[in-house]
Amino acid sequence: MLMEFTDDETREHIGLGDNALVCAALRKSEASPDLAGEVQEAYLRAYAADPGHLAVVHPGAEVLLKRLRARGVRLALCTNKSSRITGGMLRALGLDGAFDAVVSGDELPHRKPDPRHLLEAVRRAGGTAALMLGSSISDIRAARAAAVPVVCVSSGCGTGGLQPDSWIDSFDDFESDVLVREALGRDL
């Protein structure tokens, strides 16, 4: 029996990585969990074929990245997406080269919410301190475990009731957030 996820159900699982999303879909459709590997591979093949399909850059995000880069802020992307998806999606969105480091979910033996995933992204970007801008429960958990302050965008994937250190409603609000200014140690 084929069961579709609602938008809310998708947001609930999407920040946990593709394996979690596939396993949740199998549970909902009452399919055998033994199919997880096969279904995940089919999902990844389809996603990798057109990673930019339906993907959009949130309003203000690209401008924010450029402003931060112009001010010398090191930028890292820490994602649970596989590397074969991440690179294609960044190219499709015109964001390849926007980050000093990109660490995908399949590059390390651990992924968010494991703090080592986030800390490796910070290390690769050349940073010694960090502030996480996130949108999911995995982002909050990784940041907490790494002792990194976390700001979440309210339009994100869902935080499972966990509270970040601060909320912003849009990327235009990022630089005026008090936590952001304190964490970066300067007035942006």
Short mmCIF file of C-alpha atoms in Angstrom, two decimals:
data_model
loop_
_atom_site.label_atom_id
_atom_site.label_comp_id
_atom_site.label_asym_id
_atom_site.label_seq_id
_atom_site.Cartn_x
_atom_site.Cartn_y
_atom_site.Cartn_z
CA MET A 1 0.00 0.00 0.00
CA LEU A 2 1.43 3.36 -1.04
CA MET A 3 1.08 6.07 1.58
CA GLU A 4 2.16 9.65 1.02
CA PHE A 5 3.70 11.89 3.64
CA THR A 6 2.02 15.16 4.43
CA ASP A 7 4.22 18.26 4.28
CA ASP A 8 4.38 18.27 8.10
CA GLU A 9 5.45 14.60 8.21
CA THR A 10 8.14 15.27 5.61
CA ARG A 11 9.49 18.24 7.59
CA GLU A 12 9.51 16.08 10.73
CA HIS A 13 11.87 13.54 9.13
CA ILE A 14 13.81 15.46 6.51
CA GLY A 15 16.39 16.99 8.84
CA LEU A 16 17.36 13.53 10.08
CA GLY A 17 18.87 12.39 6.76
CA ASP A 18 17.72 10.29 3.85
CA ASN A 19 17.89 6.96 5.69
CA ALA A 20 15.55 8.21 8.42
CA LEU A 21 13.15 9.55 5.80
CA VAL A 22 13.12 6.25 3.88
CA CYS A 23 12.63 4.17 7.05
CA ALA A 24 9.75 6.40 8.18
CA ALA A 25 8.12 6.03 4.75
CA LEU A 26 8.46 2.25 4.93
CA ARG A 27 6.90 2.20 8.41
CA LYS A 28 4.01 4.37 7.28
CA SER A 29 3.33 2.17 4.26
CA GLU A 30 3.71 -0.95 6.44
CA ALA A 31 6.42 -2.27 4.11
CA SER A 32 9.17 -4.56 5.31
CA PRO A 33 12.12 -2.75 6.88
CA ASP A 34 14.28 -5.20 4.95
CA LEU A 35 13.59 -3.05 1.88
CA ALA A 36 15.33 -0.02 3.39
CA GLY A 37 18.65 -0.42 1.56
CA GLU A 38 17.04 -1.01 -1.82
CA VAL A 39 14.52 1.81 -1.42
CA GLN A 40 17.16 4.21 -0.14
CA GLU A 41 19.40 3.50 -3.13
CA ALA A 42 16.50 4.09 -5.54
CA TYR A 43 15.63 7.31 -3.69
CA LEU A 44 19.24 8.54 -3.86
CA ARG A 45 19.56 7.67 -7.57
CA ALA A 46 16.39 9.61 -8.39
CA TYR A 47 17.39 12.54 -6.17
CA ALA A 48 20.95 12.65 -7.61
CA ALA A 49 19.57 12.68 -11.16
CA ASP A 50 17.93 16.05 -10.51
CA PRO A 51 18.95 17.41 -7.07
CA GLY A 52 17.71 20.89 -7.86
CA HIS A 53 14.17 19.71 -8.64
CA LEU A 54 11.82 21.71 -6.42
CA ALA A 55 14.80 23.11 -4.46
CA VAL A 56 14.77 26.82 -3.78
CA VAL A 57 17.10 29.19 -2.03
CA HIS A 58 15.20 30.77 0.83
CA PRO A 59 14.60 34.49 0.32
CA GLY A 60 17.54 36.47 1.62
CA ALA A 61 19.87 33.49 2.11
CA GLU A 62 22.13 34.11 -0.89
CA VAL A 63 22.45 37.80 -0.08
CA LEU A 64 23.27 36.95 3.55
CA LEU A 65 25.99 34.50 2.49
CA LYS A 66 27.57 37.16 0.26
CA ARG A 67 27.41 39.81 3.00
CA LEU A 68 28.98 37.49 5.57
CA ARG A 69 31.69 36.42 3.13
CA ALA A 70 32.47 40.08 2.32
CA ARG A 71 32.95 40.70 6.04
CA GLY A 72 35.44 37.84 6.35
CA VAL A 73 33.15 35.35 8.09
CA ARG A 74 34.14 31.74 7.31
CA LEU A 75 31.15 29.71 6.09
CA ALA A 76 30.61 25.98 6.38
CA LEU A 77 27.74 23.76 5.32
CA CYS A 78 27.09 20.71 7.48
CA THR A 79 24.37 18.56 5.92
CA ASN A 80 23.04 15.05 6.32
CA LYS A 81 22.43 14.89 2.57
CA SER A 82 24.78 12.55 0.73
CA SER A 83 27.68 14.10 -1.16
CA ARG A 84 26.24 13.04 -4.52
CA ILE A 85 23.14 15.12 -3.73
CA THR A 86 24.83 18.07 -2.01
CA GLY A 87 27.19 19.05 -4.82
CA GLY A 88 24.51 18.83 -7.49
CA MET A 89 22.04 20.79 -5.41
CA LEU A 90 24.55 23.56 -4.68
CA ARG A 91 25.37 23.81 -8.40
CA ALA A 92 21.67 23.85 -9.36
CA LEU A 93 21.00 26.62 -6.86
CA GLY A 94 24.06 28.63 -7.89
CA LEU A 95 25.64 28.21 -4.46
CA ASP A 96 28.67 26.11 -5.37
CA GLY A 97 31.64 28.04 -4.06
CA ALA A 98 29.54 29.89 -1.47
CA PHE A 99 31.07 27.94 1.43
CA ASP A 100 34.62 27.52 2.70
CA ALA A 101 33.78 23.93 3.60
CA VAL A 102 30.99 21.48 2.83
CA VAL A 103 30.65 18.28 4.85
CA SER A 104 27.97 15.89 3.63
CA GLY A 105 26.34 13.12 5.62
CA ASP A 106 28.22 10.28 3.94
CA GLU A 107 31.72 11.75 4.25
CA LEU A 108 32.26 10.75 7.87
CA PRO A 109 31.32 7.72 9.96
CA HIS A 110 28.94 10.00 11.89
CA ARG A 111 26.39 12.64 10.92
CA LYS A 112 24.24 15.19 12.67
CA PRO A 113 23.17 15.18 15.43
CA ASP A 114 26.62 13.81 16.29
CA PRO A 115 28.66 16.90 17.22
CA ARG A 116 31.73 15.61 15.35
CA HIS A 117 29.95 16.27 12.04
CA LEU A 118 29.47 19.94 12.89
CA LEU A 119 32.93 20.29 14.44
CA GLU A 120 34.54 18.80 11.33
CA ALA A 121 32.74 21.36 9.16
CA VAL A 122 34.07 24.15 11.41
CA ARG A 123 37.59 22.68 11.26
CA ARG A 124 37.54 22.36 7.46
CA ALA A 125 36.38 25.96 7.14
CA GLY A 126 39.36 27.04 9.21
CA GLY A 127 37.30 28.14 12.17
CA THR A 128 37.98 27.86 15.86
CA ALA A 129 34.56 28.99 17.06
CA ALA A 130 31.14 28.70 15.49
CA LEU A 131 27.53 29.71 15.39
CA MET A 132 25.07 27.27 13.83
CA LEU A 133 22.31 28.63 11.63
CA GLY A 134 19.90 25.73 11.42
CA SER A 135 16.40 24.63 10.69
CA SER A 136 15.96 21.16 12.16
CA ILE A 137 16.07 19.07 15.31
CA SER A 138 19.35 17.55 14.11
CA ASP A 139 20.89 21.02 13.86
CA ILE A 140 19.87 21.89 17.41
CA ARG A 141 21.08 18.58 18.83
CA ALA A 142 24.42 18.80 17.00
CA ALA A 143 24.98 22.37 18.12
CA ARG A 144 24.08 21.58 21.74
CA ALA A 145 26.38 18.55 21.80
CA ALA A 146 29.21 20.64 20.29
CA ALA A 147 28.58 23.53 22.72
CA VAL A 148 27.89 25.83 19.76
CA PRO A 149 25.14 28.47 19.93
CA VAL A 150 22.33 27.82 17.46
CA VAL A 151 19.93 30.17 15.69
CA CYS A 152 17.03 28.60 13.82
CA VAL A 153 14.96 29.88 10.95
CA SER A 154 11.29 29.57 11.88
CA SER A 155 10.35 28.31 8.40
CA GLY A 156 12.63 25.28 8.72
CA CYS A 157 12.04 21.55 8.86
CA GLY A 158 10.89 21.38 12.46
CA THR A 159 12.66 21.26 15.76
CA GLY A 160 10.70 18.54 17.52
CA GLY A 161 9.94 20.92 20.36
CA LEU A 162 13.61 21.65 21.05
CA GLN A 163 14.37 25.33 21.47
CA PRO A 164 17.37 26.94 19.79
CA ASP A 165 19.21 29.77 21.49
CA SER A 166 17.45 32.21 19.20
CA TRP A 167 14.85 32.29 16.41
CA ILE A 168 14.79 34.37 13.26
CA ASP A 169 11.83 34.61 10.89
CA SER A 170 13.90 35.41 7.81
CA PHE A 171 17.51 35.55 6.74
CA ASP A 172 17.17 39.33 6.69
CA ASP A 173 16.90 39.16 10.51
CA PHE A 174 20.14 37.21 11.00
CA GLU A 175 22.60 40.07 11.31
CA SER A 176 20.42 42.01 13.75
CA ASP A 177 19.99 39.03 16.12
CA VAL A 178 21.65 39.78 19.46
CA LEU A 179 23.01 36.23 19.82
CA VAL A 180 24.59 36.42 16.37
CA ARG A 181 26.31 39.69 17.15
CA GLU A 182 27.58 38.34 20.50
CA ALA A 183 28.74 35.01 19.04
CA LEU A 184 30.68 36.64 16.25
CA GLY A 185 32.22 39.04 18.75
CA ARG A 186 31.50 42.11 16.72
CA ASP A 187 28.74 44.27 15.43
CA LEU A 188 27.82 43.02 11.97
#
